[in-house]
Short mmCIF file of C-alpha atoms in Angstrom, two decimals:
data_model
loop_
_atom_site.label_atom_id
_atom_site.label_comp_id
_atom_site.label_asym_id
_atom_site.label_seq_id
_atom_site.Cartn_x
_atom_site.Cartn_y
_atom_site.Cartn_z
CA UNK A 25 70.13 67.24 123.61
CA UNK A 26 67.46 69.09 125.37
CA UNK A 27 70.13 71.96 126.24
CA UNK A 28 71.10 71.85 122.37
CA UNK A 29 67.63 72.33 121.37
CA UNK A 30 67.34 75.42 123.68
CA UNK A 31 70.53 76.83 122.35
CA UNK A 32 69.79 76.32 118.81
CA UNK A 33 65.85 78.23 119.27
CA UNK A 34 67.83 81.34 121.35
CA UNK A 35 70.25 81.46 118.54
CA UNK A 36 68.22 81.65 115.48
CA UNK A 37 68.45 85.48 115.67
CA UNK A 38 71.63 87.48 116.95
CA UNK A 39 70.81 89.57 119.64
CA UNK A 40 70.95 93.34 119.94
CA UNK A 41 73.90 93.52 122.07
CA UNK A 42 75.65 90.72 119.33
CA UNK A 43 74.76 92.77 116.28
CA UNK A 44 75.98 95.97 117.94
CA UNK A 45 79.10 94.43 118.57
CA UNK A 46 79.60 93.36 115.25
CA UNK A 47 78.65 97.02 113.65
CA UNK A 48 81.34 98.38 116.66
CA UNK A 49 84.10 96.05 115.04
CA UNK A 50 83.45 97.36 111.70
CA UNK A 51 83.27 101.15 112.78
CA UNK A 52 86.93 100.38 114.31
CA UNK A 53 88.00 98.55 111.42
CA UNK A 54 86.67 101.28 108.95
CA UNK A 55 89.66 103.71 110.39
CA UNK A 56 92.17 101.51 108.79
CA UNK A 57 90.68 99.06 106.53
CA UNK A 58 87.53 100.00 104.90
CA UNK A 59 87.14 96.52 103.02
CA UNK A 60 87.46 94.23 106.22
CA UNK A 61 84.72 96.77 107.79
CA UNK A 62 82.53 95.97 104.93
CA UNK A 63 83.68 92.43 105.12
CA UNK A 64 82.06 92.37 108.55
CA UNK A 65 78.88 94.46 107.50
CA UNK A 66 77.92 92.10 104.92
CA UNK A 67 77.25 89.45 107.09
CA UNK A 68 74.70 91.14 108.91
CA UNK A 69 71.15 90.81 107.40
CA UNK A 70 69.56 94.69 107.58
CA UNK A 71 65.94 93.32 107.93
CA UNK A 72 66.85 91.62 111.52
CA UNK A 73 68.07 95.35 112.82
CA UNK A 74 65.27 96.48 114.62
CA UNK A 75 66.59 99.09 116.84
CA UNK A 76 66.66 102.61 115.64
CA UNK A 77 70.12 103.39 116.42
CA UNK A 78 71.85 99.83 114.99
CA UNK A 79 69.78 100.52 111.75
CA UNK A 80 71.10 104.23 111.39
CA UNK A 81 74.55 102.82 112.46
CA UNK A 82 74.73 99.92 109.79
CA UNK A 83 73.34 101.80 107.04
CA UNK A 84 75.85 104.84 107.58
CA UNK A 85 78.79 102.70 107.88
CA UNK A 86 77.58 100.45 104.76
CA UNK A 87 77.50 103.88 102.76
CA UNK A 88 80.63 105.43 104.04
CA UNK A 89 82.52 102.37 103.48
CA UNK A 90 81.56 102.11 99.77
CA UNK A 91 82.26 105.70 99.42
CA UNK A 92 85.81 105.25 100.63
CA UNK A 93 86.36 102.24 98.62
CA UNK A 94 84.99 104.06 95.71
CA UNK A 95 82.28 101.61 95.25
CA UNK A 96 78.84 102.00 93.63
CA UNK A 97 76.43 103.45 96.09
CA UNK A 98 73.26 102.61 93.69
CA UNK A 99 71.91 100.47 96.68
CA UNK A 100 72.59 102.90 99.56
CA UNK A 101 69.43 104.81 99.32
CA UNK A 102 69.12 104.00 103.55
CA UNK A 103 71.56 106.41 104.09
CA UNK A 104 69.21 109.43 104.32
CA UNK A 105 67.74 107.68 107.37
CA UNK A 106 71.17 107.59 109.21
CA UNK A 107 71.65 111.38 108.23
CA UNK A 108 68.47 112.13 109.53
CA UNK A 109 68.98 110.09 113.01
CA UNK A 110 72.44 111.54 113.43
CA UNK A 111 71.58 115.12 112.64
CA UNK A 112 72.24 117.26 115.55
CA UNK A 113 73.11 114.13 117.73
CA UNK A 114 76.64 113.08 116.96
CA UNK A 115 78.64 115.58 114.81
CA UNK A 116 81.39 113.20 113.36
CA UNK A 117 78.66 110.58 112.28
CA UNK A 118 76.47 113.79 111.11
CA UNK A 119 79.10 115.11 108.92
CA UNK A 120 80.23 111.34 107.29
CA UNK A 121 76.46 110.39 106.74
CA UNK A 122 75.79 113.63 105.32
CA UNK A 123 79.17 113.06 102.89
CA UNK A 124 77.86 109.46 101.85
CA UNK A 125 74.59 111.01 101.33
CA UNK A 126 75.98 113.40 99.09
CA UNK A 127 78.12 110.98 97.33
CA UNK A 128 74.82 108.70 96.94
CA UNK A 129 73.37 111.44 95.19
CA UNK A 130 76.11 112.04 92.77
CA UNK A 131 76.05 108.27 92.12
CA UNK A 132 72.41 108.66 90.91
CA UNK A 133 73.27 111.31 89.09
CA UNK A 134 72.14 114.51 91.09
CA UNK A 135 75.40 116.28 91.27
CA UNK A 136 73.47 119.45 91.90
CA UNK A 137 71.99 118.12 95.08
CA UNK A 138 75.33 116.55 96.16
CA UNK A 139 77.14 119.88 95.89
CA UNK A 140 74.11 121.54 98.00
CA UNK A 141 74.14 118.82 100.69
CA UNK A 142 78.10 119.52 100.60
CA UNK A 143 77.44 123.23 101.03
CA UNK A 144 75.12 122.78 103.99
CA UNK A 145 77.75 120.50 105.95
CA UNK A 146 80.27 122.86 105.23
CA UNK A 147 78.27 125.97 107.00
CA UNK A 148 78.03 123.80 110.19
CA UNK A 149 79.31 125.17 113.50
CA UNK A 150 81.64 123.70 116.13
CA UNK A 151 82.86 120.92 113.32
CA UNK A 152 86.58 119.65 113.85
CA UNK A 153 88.97 120.87 111.16
CA UNK A 154 89.66 116.84 110.74
CA UNK A 155 86.05 115.96 109.85
CA UNK A 156 85.37 119.16 107.99
CA UNK A 157 88.81 119.25 105.64
CA UNK A 158 86.81 115.67 104.37
CA UNK A 159 83.96 117.57 103.54
CA UNK A 160 85.59 120.37 101.72
CA UNK A 161 87.64 118.10 99.89
CA UNK A 162 84.79 116.38 98.38
CA UNK A 163 83.09 119.66 97.55
CA UNK A 164 86.03 121.41 95.97
CA UNK A 165 86.51 118.12 94.00
CA UNK A 166 83.04 117.68 92.50
CA UNK A 167 82.98 121.56 92.19
CA UNK A 168 85.69 121.31 89.72
CA UNK A 169 84.39 118.08 88.26
CA UNK A 170 81.28 120.53 87.38
CA UNK A 171 83.61 123.48 85.74
CA UNK A 172 82.33 125.51 88.82
CA UNK A 173 84.55 128.98 88.90
CA UNK A 174 83.63 131.55 91.63
CA UNK A 175 81.41 129.25 93.98
CA UNK A 176 84.73 127.09 93.91
CA UNK A 177 87.39 129.55 95.02
CA UNK A 178 86.50 130.50 98.45
CA UNK A 179 85.82 126.57 99.35
CA UNK A 180 89.09 125.92 97.99
CA UNK A 181 90.89 128.61 99.92
CA UNK A 182 89.10 127.56 103.21
CA UNK A 183 90.53 123.77 102.28
CA UNK A 184 94.07 125.10 102.00
CA UNK A 185 93.76 127.06 105.29
CA UNK A 186 92.74 123.91 106.70
CA UNK A 187 94.81 121.02 105.39
CA UNK A 188 98.01 120.22 107.65
CA UNK A 189 100.20 117.83 105.33
CA UNK A 190 102.45 119.65 102.31
CA UNK A 191 101.06 117.61 99.56
CA UNK A 192 97.39 117.95 100.50
CA UNK A 193 97.97 121.98 100.47
CA UNK A 194 99.56 121.95 97.24
CA UNK A 195 96.35 119.61 96.00
CA UNK A 196 94.34 122.34 97.48
CA UNK A 197 96.12 124.96 95.82
CA UNK A 198 95.89 123.36 92.47
CA UNK A 199 91.83 123.19 92.98
CA UNK A 200 92.12 126.86 93.88
CA UNK A 201 94.04 127.32 90.22
CA UNK A 202 91.46 125.19 88.88
CA UNK A 203 88.35 127.70 90.30
CA UNK A 204 90.59 130.59 89.11
CA UNK A 205 90.47 129.58 85.60
CA UNK A 206 87.10 128.34 85.37
CA UNK A 207 86.19 131.98 87.00
CA UNK A 208 87.92 133.44 84.27
CA UNK A 209 90.36 135.01 86.69
CA UNK A 210 93.38 134.26 84.72
CA UNK A 211 96.16 136.49 86.31
CA UNK A 212 95.20 135.24 89.72
CA UNK A 213 95.44 131.61 88.06
CA UNK A 214 98.84 132.18 86.84
CA UNK A 215 100.08 133.68 89.75
CA UNK A 216 99.29 130.42 91.52
CA UNK A 217 100.56 128.31 88.86
CA UNK A 218 103.99 130.03 89.35
CA UNK A 219 104.11 129.31 92.88
CA UNK A 220 103.22 125.62 91.78
CA UNK A 221 106.22 125.46 89.21
CA UNK A 222 108.44 126.88 91.96
CA UNK A 223 107.46 124.57 94.29
CA UNK A 224 107.81 121.37 91.93
CA UNK A 225 111.36 122.71 90.79
CA UNK A 226 112.80 123.37 94.42
CA UNK A 227 111.39 119.92 95.21
CA UNK A 228 112.44 117.70 92.45
CA UNK A 229 109.25 116.99 90.93
CA UNK A 230 110.08 115.93 87.74
CA UNK A 231 106.28 115.05 86.22
CA UNK A 232 104.40 117.92 88.56
CA UNK A 233 107.13 120.21 87.23
CA UNK A 234 106.41 119.39 83.50
CA UNK A 235 102.64 119.04 83.60
CA UNK A 236 102.64 122.59 85.61
CA UNK A 237 104.90 123.93 82.66
CA UNK A 238 102.21 122.82 80.22
CA UNK A 239 99.35 124.40 82.29
CA UNK A 240 101.39 127.81 82.51
CA UNK A 241 101.71 127.68 78.40
CA UNK A 242 97.81 127.04 78.21
CA UNK A 243 97.37 129.98 80.61
CA UNK A 244 99.60 132.31 78.30
CA UNK A 245 97.51 131.42 75.51
CA UNK A 246 94.26 131.88 77.25
CA UNK A 247 95.54 135.33 78.15
CA UNK A 248 96.35 136.28 74.28
CA UNK A 249 99.92 136.05 74.97
CA UNK A 250 100.68 133.24 72.01
CA UNK A 251 104.35 134.13 71.73
CA UNK A 252 105.41 133.70 75.50
CA UNK A 253 103.09 130.59 75.10
CA UNK A 254 105.30 129.14 72.31
CA UNK A 255 108.50 130.16 73.70
CA UNK A 256 107.52 128.15 76.85
CA UNK A 257 106.69 125.41 74.83
CA UNK A 258 110.18 125.44 72.75
CA UNK A 259 111.82 125.33 76.39
CA UNK A 260 109.91 122.41 77.27
CA UNK A 261 111.04 120.36 74.30
CA UNK A 262 114.50 121.34 74.95
CA UNK A 263 114.40 120.01 78.56
CA UNK A 264 112.05 116.96 77.87
CA UNK A 265 113.12 116.29 74.10
CA UNK A 266 110.79 115.71 71.13
CA UNK A 267 109.58 112.18 72.16
CA UNK A 268 108.16 113.22 75.58
CA UNK A 269 104.62 111.57 76.83
CA UNK A 270 102.77 114.96 76.24
CA UNK A 271 104.37 115.84 72.51
CA UNK A 272 101.16 115.53 71.16
CA UNK A 273 99.52 117.92 73.66
CA UNK A 274 102.66 120.46 73.05
CA UNK A 275 101.98 120.58 69.25
CA UNK A 276 98.22 121.00 69.59
CA UNK A 277 99.10 123.70 71.69
CA UNK A 278 101.21 125.13 68.97
CA UNK A 279 98.48 125.04 66.58
CA UNK A 280 96.03 126.84 68.60
CA UNK A 281 98.57 129.63 69.03
CA UNK A 282 99.11 129.62 65.32
CA UNK A 283 95.56 129.74 64.71
CA UNK A 284 95.12 132.54 67.24
CA UNK A 285 97.92 134.77 65.28
CA UNK A 286 96.22 134.01 61.99
CA UNK A 287 98.78 131.41 60.59
CA UNK A 288 96.34 128.66 59.44
CA UNK A 289 99.11 127.25 57.46
CA UNK A 290 101.48 126.58 60.70
CA UNK A 291 98.69 125.50 62.48
CA UNK A 292 97.64 122.98 60.15
CA UNK A 293 101.41 121.63 60.21
CA UNK A 294 101.50 121.09 63.98
CA UNK A 295 97.82 119.78 64.46
CA UNK A 296 99.25 117.02 61.48
CA UNK A 297 102.22 116.47 63.86
CA UNK A 298 100.06 116.03 67.17
CA UNK A 299 97.41 113.75 65.35
CA UNK A 300 100.25 111.13 64.09
CA UNK A 301 101.92 111.45 67.52
CA UNK A 302 98.51 110.46 69.60
CA UNK A 303 97.63 107.44 67.37
CA UNK A 304 100.93 105.42 69.11
CA UNK A 305 100.99 107.39 72.23
CA UNK A 306 97.07 107.79 73.65
CA UNK A 307 96.09 104.40 73.06
CA UNK A 308 92.30 104.07 74.47
CA UNK A 309 92.48 107.93 75.24
CA UNK A 310 93.25 108.83 71.43
CA UNK A 311 89.21 109.28 71.30
CA UNK A 312 89.29 111.82 73.77
CA UNK A 313 92.05 113.55 71.89
CA UNK A 314 90.74 113.56 68.40
CA UNK A 315 87.18 115.12 70.39
CA UNK A 316 89.56 118.39 70.55
CA UNK A 317 91.58 117.90 67.30
CA UNK A 318 88.46 117.26 65.00
CA UNK A 319 87.26 120.97 66.43
CA UNK A 320 90.48 122.55 65.38
CA UNK A 321 90.54 120.68 61.86
CA UNK A 322 86.72 122.14 61.50
CA UNK A 323 88.09 125.71 62.27
CA UNK A 324 90.79 125.83 59.86
CA UNK A 325 88.71 124.20 57.23
CA UNK A 326 86.29 127.13 57.81
CA UNK A 327 89.06 129.49 57.66
CA UNK A 328 90.62 127.89 54.67
CA UNK A 329 87.32 127.41 52.38
CA UNK A 330 84.62 129.80 54.12
CA UNK A 331 82.96 126.05 54.58
CA UNK A 332 82.01 123.79 57.68
CA UNK A 333 82.37 120.40 56.45
CA UNK A 334 80.06 117.97 57.92
CA UNK A 335 82.52 114.92 58.64
CA UNK A 336 84.12 117.24 61.02
CA UNK A 337 80.63 117.47 62.93
CA UNK A 338 80.30 113.88 62.48
CA UNK A 339 83.72 113.45 64.21
CA UNK A 340 82.97 115.43 67.04
CA UNK A 341 79.63 113.93 67.64
CA UNK A 342 80.82 110.23 67.69
CA UNK A 343 83.49 111.41 69.96
CA UNK A 344 81.03 112.38 72.37
CA UNK A 345 78.89 109.60 71.82
CA UNK A 346 81.58 107.21 72.99
CA UNK A 347 81.97 109.26 76.16
CA UNK A 348 78.37 109.07 76.84
CA UNK A 349 78.27 105.28 76.06
CA UNK A 350 81.32 104.64 78.11
CA UNK A 351 79.50 106.81 81.24
CA UNK A 352 76.60 104.74 80.59
CA UNK A 353 78.14 101.67 80.45
CA UNK A 354 80.16 102.48 83.77
CA UNK A 355 76.65 103.40 85.25
CA UNK A 356 75.20 99.95 84.36
CA UNK A 357 78.26 98.22 85.94
CA UNK A 358 77.26 100.34 89.15
CA UNK A 359 73.67 99.22 88.95
CA UNK A 360 74.73 95.89 88.38
CA UNK A 361 76.89 95.97 91.64
CA UNK A 362 73.94 97.44 93.44
CA UNK A 363 71.73 94.56 92.28
CA UNK A 364 74.46 91.82 93.22
CA UNK A 365 74.36 93.64 96.66
CA UNK A 366 70.66 93.51 97.19
CA UNK A 367 70.79 89.65 95.99
CA UNK A 368 73.82 89.02 98.70
CA UNK A 369 71.34 90.50 101.39
CA UNK A 370 68.24 88.19 99.98
CA UNK A 371 70.90 85.29 100.49
CA UNK A 372 71.90 86.21 103.56
CA UNK A 373 68.24 86.49 104.55
CA UNK A 374 67.59 82.99 103.37
CA UNK A 375 70.52 81.60 104.98
CA UNK A 376 69.58 83.05 108.45
CA UNK A 377 65.99 80.97 107.86
CA UNK A 378 67.75 78.10 108.00
CA UNK A 379 70.15 78.48 111.12
CA UNK A 380 68.18 76.37 113.27
CA UNK A 381 69.03 73.27 111.20
CA UNK A 382 72.76 74.45 111.20
CA UNK A 383 73.27 75.19 114.73
CA UNK A 384 71.94 71.47 115.55
CA UNK A 385 74.34 70.22 113.08
CA UNK A 386 76.96 72.28 115.11
CA UNK A 387 75.74 70.83 118.17
CA UNK A 388 76.00 67.35 117.31
CA UNK A 389 79.25 67.98 116.10
CA UNK A 390 80.49 69.59 118.84
CA UNK A 391 78.95 66.51 120.75
CA UNK A 392 81.73 64.25 118.79
CA UNK A 393 84.17 67.25 119.45
CA UNK A 394 83.98 66.78 122.97
CA UNK A 395 83.83 62.88 122.91
CA UNK A 396 86.86 62.99 120.61
CA UNK A 397 88.38 65.40 123.64
CA UNK A 398 87.60 63.22 126.35
CA UNK A 399 89.36 60.35 124.51
CA UNK A 400 92.24 62.36 123.78
CA UNK A 401 92.67 63.32 127.46
CA UNK A 402 92.28 59.41 128.51
CA UNK A 403 95.03 58.67 125.88
CA UNK A 404 97.48 61.43 126.94
CA UNK A 405 96.95 60.28 130.77
CA UNK A 406 97.75 56.77 129.86
CA UNK A 407 100.98 57.78 128.27
CA UNK A 408 102.03 59.91 130.95
CA UNK A 409 101.30 57.24 133.08
CA UNK A 410 103.67 55.08 131.09
CA UNK A 411 106.28 57.59 130.93
CA UNK A 412 106.03 58.03 134.85
CA UNK A 413 107.08 53.96 135.10
CA UNK A 414 109.68 54.49 132.51
CA UNK A 415 111.12 57.05 134.68
CA UNK A 416 110.80 55.20 137.86
CA UNK A 417 112.46 52.40 136.23
CA UNK A 418 115.18 54.70 135.13
CA UNK A 419 115.49 55.96 138.20
CA UNK A 420 115.76 52.70 139.62
CA UNK A 421 118.75 51.96 137.31
CA UNK A 422 120.50 54.78 138.32
CA UNK A 423 120.11 54.00 141.98
CA UNK A 424 121.45 50.70 141.42
CA UNK A 425 124.07 51.63 138.87
CA UNK A 426 125.44 54.28 141.98
CA UNK A 427 125.24 51.52 144.36
CA UNK A 428 127.26 48.87 142.76
CA UNK A 429 130.75 50.33 141.52
CA UNK A 430 132.53 48.21 143.57
CA UNK A 431 130.46 45.13 142.51
CA UNK A 432 131.52 46.03 138.67
CA UNK A 433 134.96 46.44 139.59
CA UNK A 434 134.90 43.06 141.36
CA UNK A 435 133.36 41.55 138.11
CA UNK A 436 135.54 43.13 135.67
CA UNK A 437 137.03 39.81 134.65
CA UNK A 438 133.85 37.76 134.28
CA UNK A 439 132.87 38.48 130.59
CA UNK A 440 129.00 37.42 130.97
CA UNK A 441 128.69 39.76 133.80
CA UNK A 442 130.57 42.57 131.88
CA UNK A 443 128.18 42.14 128.98
CA UNK A 444 125.13 42.21 131.44
CA UNK A 445 126.34 45.54 132.64
CA UNK A 446 126.96 46.93 129.33
CA UNK A 447 123.47 46.03 127.59
CA UNK A 448 122.06 47.30 130.55
CA UNK A 449 123.63 50.75 129.84
CA UNK A 450 122.81 50.44 126.08
CA UNK A 451 119.17 49.86 127.51
CA UNK A 452 118.79 52.66 129.26
CA UNK A 453 120.11 54.81 126.27
CA UNK A 454 117.99 53.21 124.03
CA UNK A 455 114.82 53.57 126.14
CA UNK A 456 115.81 57.26 126.52
CA UNK A 457 115.49 57.44 122.84
CA UNK A 458 112.46 55.93 122.44
CA UNK A 459 110.83 58.49 124.64
CA UNK A 460 112.83 61.59 124.61
CA UNK A 461 111.08 63.74 127.33
CA UNK A 462 113.11 66.27 129.45
CA UNK A 463 112.69 64.14 132.22
CA UNK A 464 114.42 61.51 130.39
CA UNK A 465 116.95 63.22 128.67
CA UNK A 466 118.18 64.59 132.37
CA UNK A 467 118.16 61.03 133.97
CA UNK A 468 120.36 60.08 131.16
CA UNK A 469 122.87 62.56 131.59
CA UNK A 470 123.06 61.90 135.18
CA UNK A 471 123.48 58.19 134.63
CA UNK A 472 126.40 59.25 131.99
CA UNK A 473 128.10 61.64 134.23
CA UNK A 474 128.92 59.04 136.84
CA UNK A 475 132.05 57.76 135.15
CA UNK A 476 133.10 60.51 133.30
CA UNK A 477 132.38 64.26 131.96
CA UNK A 478 129.59 64.27 128.86
CA UNK A 479 130.50 67.70 127.91
CA UNK A 480 127.12 68.88 127.44
CA UNK A 481 126.43 65.51 125.14
CA UNK A 482 123.39 63.29 126.56
CA UNK A 483 126.27 60.53 126.74
CA UNK A 484 129.88 59.82 127.48
CA UNK A 485 130.84 58.59 124.12
CA UNK A 486 134.50 57.50 125.27
CA UNK A 487 132.23 55.14 127.38
CA UNK A 488 129.69 53.95 124.54
CA UNK A 489 133.09 53.60 122.30
CA UNK A 490 134.51 50.86 124.99
CA UNK A 491 130.60 49.32 125.31
CA UNK A 492 130.46 48.76 121.42
CA UNK A 493 134.14 47.23 121.40
CA UNK A 494 133.41 44.83 124.46
CA UNK A 495 130.07 43.84 122.76
CA UNK A 496 130.93 43.82 119.12
CA UNK A 497 134.49 42.21 119.12
CA UNK A 498 136.58 45.76 118.84
CA UNK A 499 134.08 46.95 116.18
CA UNK A 500 134.85 50.95 117.05
CA UNK A 501 138.56 50.22 117.59
CA UNK A 502 139.10 48.60 114.34
CA UNK A 503 136.64 51.36 112.67
CA UNK A 504 138.61 54.35 113.95
CA UNK A 505 142.02 52.57 112.89
CA UNK A 506 140.70 51.76 109.23
CA UNK A 507 138.69 54.88 108.43
CA UNK A 508 139.44 57.42 111.22
CA UNK A 509 141.10 59.61 108.79
CA UNK A 510 138.08 60.21 106.50
CA UNK A 511 135.14 59.93 109.18
CA UNK A 512 134.23 62.86 111.39
CA UNK A 513 134.00 61.92 115.34
CA UNK A 514 129.75 62.54 114.49
CA UNK A 515 129.75 59.70 111.41
CA UNK A 516 131.48 57.58 114.03
CA UNK A 517 129.07 58.28 116.51
CA UNK A 518 126.46 57.55 114.19
CA UNK A 519 127.91 54.25 113.17
CA UNK A 520 128.24 52.89 116.64
CA UNK A 521 124.76 53.51 117.02
CA UNK A 522 123.57 51.51 114.09
CA UNK A 523 125.54 48.85 114.91
CA UNK A 524 124.23 48.87 118.72
CA UNK A 525 120.40 48.57 116.62
CA UNK A 526 119.28 52.13 116.88
CA UNK A 527 117.05 53.35 114.64
CA UNK A 528 117.39 56.68 112.66
CA UNK A 529 115.09 58.63 114.97
CA UNK A 530 116.59 57.41 117.98
CA UNK A 531 120.25 58.30 116.73
CA UNK A 532 118.88 61.99 116.18
CA UNK A 533 117.77 61.73 119.63
CA UNK A 534 121.14 60.76 121.15
CA UNK A 535 123.21 63.22 118.75
CA UNK A 536 120.76 65.93 119.23
CA UNK A 537 120.56 66.15 115.26
CA UNK A 538 117.42 66.08 113.22
CA UNK A 539 116.78 62.72 111.34
CA UNK A 540 117.14 65.15 107.78
CA UNK A 541 120.71 65.46 108.99
CA UNK A 542 121.10 62.02 110.00
CA UNK A 543 120.56 60.78 106.71
CA UNK A 544 122.65 63.28 105.05
CA UNK A 545 125.39 61.76 107.22
CA UNK A 546 124.50 58.37 106.56
CA UNK A 547 124.90 59.25 102.76
CA UNK A 548 128.40 60.78 103.57
CA UNK A 549 129.39 57.61 105.33
CA UNK A 550 128.14 55.51 102.63
CA UNK A 551 130.45 57.48 100.04
CA UNK A 552 133.53 57.98 102.34
CA UNK A 553 133.72 54.27 102.91
CA UNK A 554 132.47 53.09 99.71
CA UNK A 555 129.55 51.00 100.51
CA UNK A 556 127.40 49.98 97.60
CA UNK A 557 123.75 51.45 97.44
CA UNK A 558 122.28 48.09 97.97
CA UNK A 559 124.19 47.13 101.02
CA UNK A 560 123.67 47.79 104.44
CA UNK A 561 126.56 49.71 105.94
CA UNK A 562 126.65 47.86 109.39
CA UNK A 563 126.80 44.39 107.38
CA UNK A 564 129.15 45.73 105.18
CA UNK A 565 131.83 46.90 108.02
CA UNK A 566 130.97 43.48 109.94
CA UNK A 567 132.15 41.61 107.17
CA UNK A 568 135.07 43.95 106.31
CA UNK A 569 136.14 43.09 110.15
CA UNK A 570 135.53 39.44 109.59
CA UNK A 571 138.11 39.94 106.84
#
């Protein structure tokens, strides 16, 4: 007990080496499974990390894992500490902790600060391409979300040059297209979009080809080439049919082209079609579509009447309010997730304060387990001794059986002596069936092969059938003559062992089948011989013999 108490006291808090090992395991898991890495980190109480290197590594990995899993980062404010610790020391952790810090800024609403942080990381020298490409990818995505144009173009070009995988290159090219659009460089945007359309056509990307063609129609509209845009939309409808998944957006584009050409009547007709399709097609996204639709309705009404209707302005405001409310709800959900994480950390800390009691209980349980293990070992040794005794008895029987063949031949006419020999042989077989160890099986094969070949079986079945005939008044011969045409050899073997008093488990050992198979064969025997369900098979056959 003194040793257990000492172990409990020494184990109340993990050593630095143990923490370091757990955090290292989390870092290894982060490469392939960020969720598993976070599960390891969540078992650690950060308040117990007293060494700067451990604290930095913990907060860096926790924030980086949340970023990779797209989880809330509201509670990852201490990632700034990790980034400061690794700055100039470890280029990989410096970049990744900086990315996590930038993503934290994005989560708390400081998108400009996030992009400035990523810009500073992108300007660092001697950074491996595999690490830099992750930074640029994040920076370009944020820039596109913030409608950046000229600032985005050089970053997207650099990203495309660093990407190795073809699909990643296409994604980077698409982001470059977005940068050109926001920068107003429509000719450059259309040039890239034509490349994307050709790539999607060659690689048979149906959905992407459809999307790129739609965007090309929009770009043509932006350039004032409304007739070309209409012609391209006509071609899209011809190929994809009138009920394609973007029919409302295509009619919406028709309406914009008509409005640009001054044809308000045509614009209104296409806008009505777009509105009716969007109701059933968009579902929850209908509000997003309506925010644009209401704007076009307001413009058409102004052109037709010279007045602006307040209902359209209210519609625009309501759609924007819905989007804002959804964004706030998402932010509140993220904050609630962060509070949940903090509560979990407090719970872990409370649990750590009760470790002594838990470890004492574990110590007591360990003592009980050790005692149980000793008991199991003792019982196992006892069974081994019993097996050894059985093996010795079997060996003795084998030796006796080998040494007295002439005696058996001389006593063949003595029925009582003959029955004794036969019963002894059955006794040996039953002993092996009760304790079917490898040694016992091999011993039985040796005994059975004395008088003949066993052909891989444990016993010589011809000899067994003779024994049953002698001991049970010709039972086997009668059984074979009456039912040999319906019973299989295996079924006959099962029946004679049943007559000799072998259990189902013992029969499975001798025949080399599972007990389930024996039960199935017994059912088959009962059906073939017409034995009633309530009658015993052996008793039924013995009664038949008497008759």
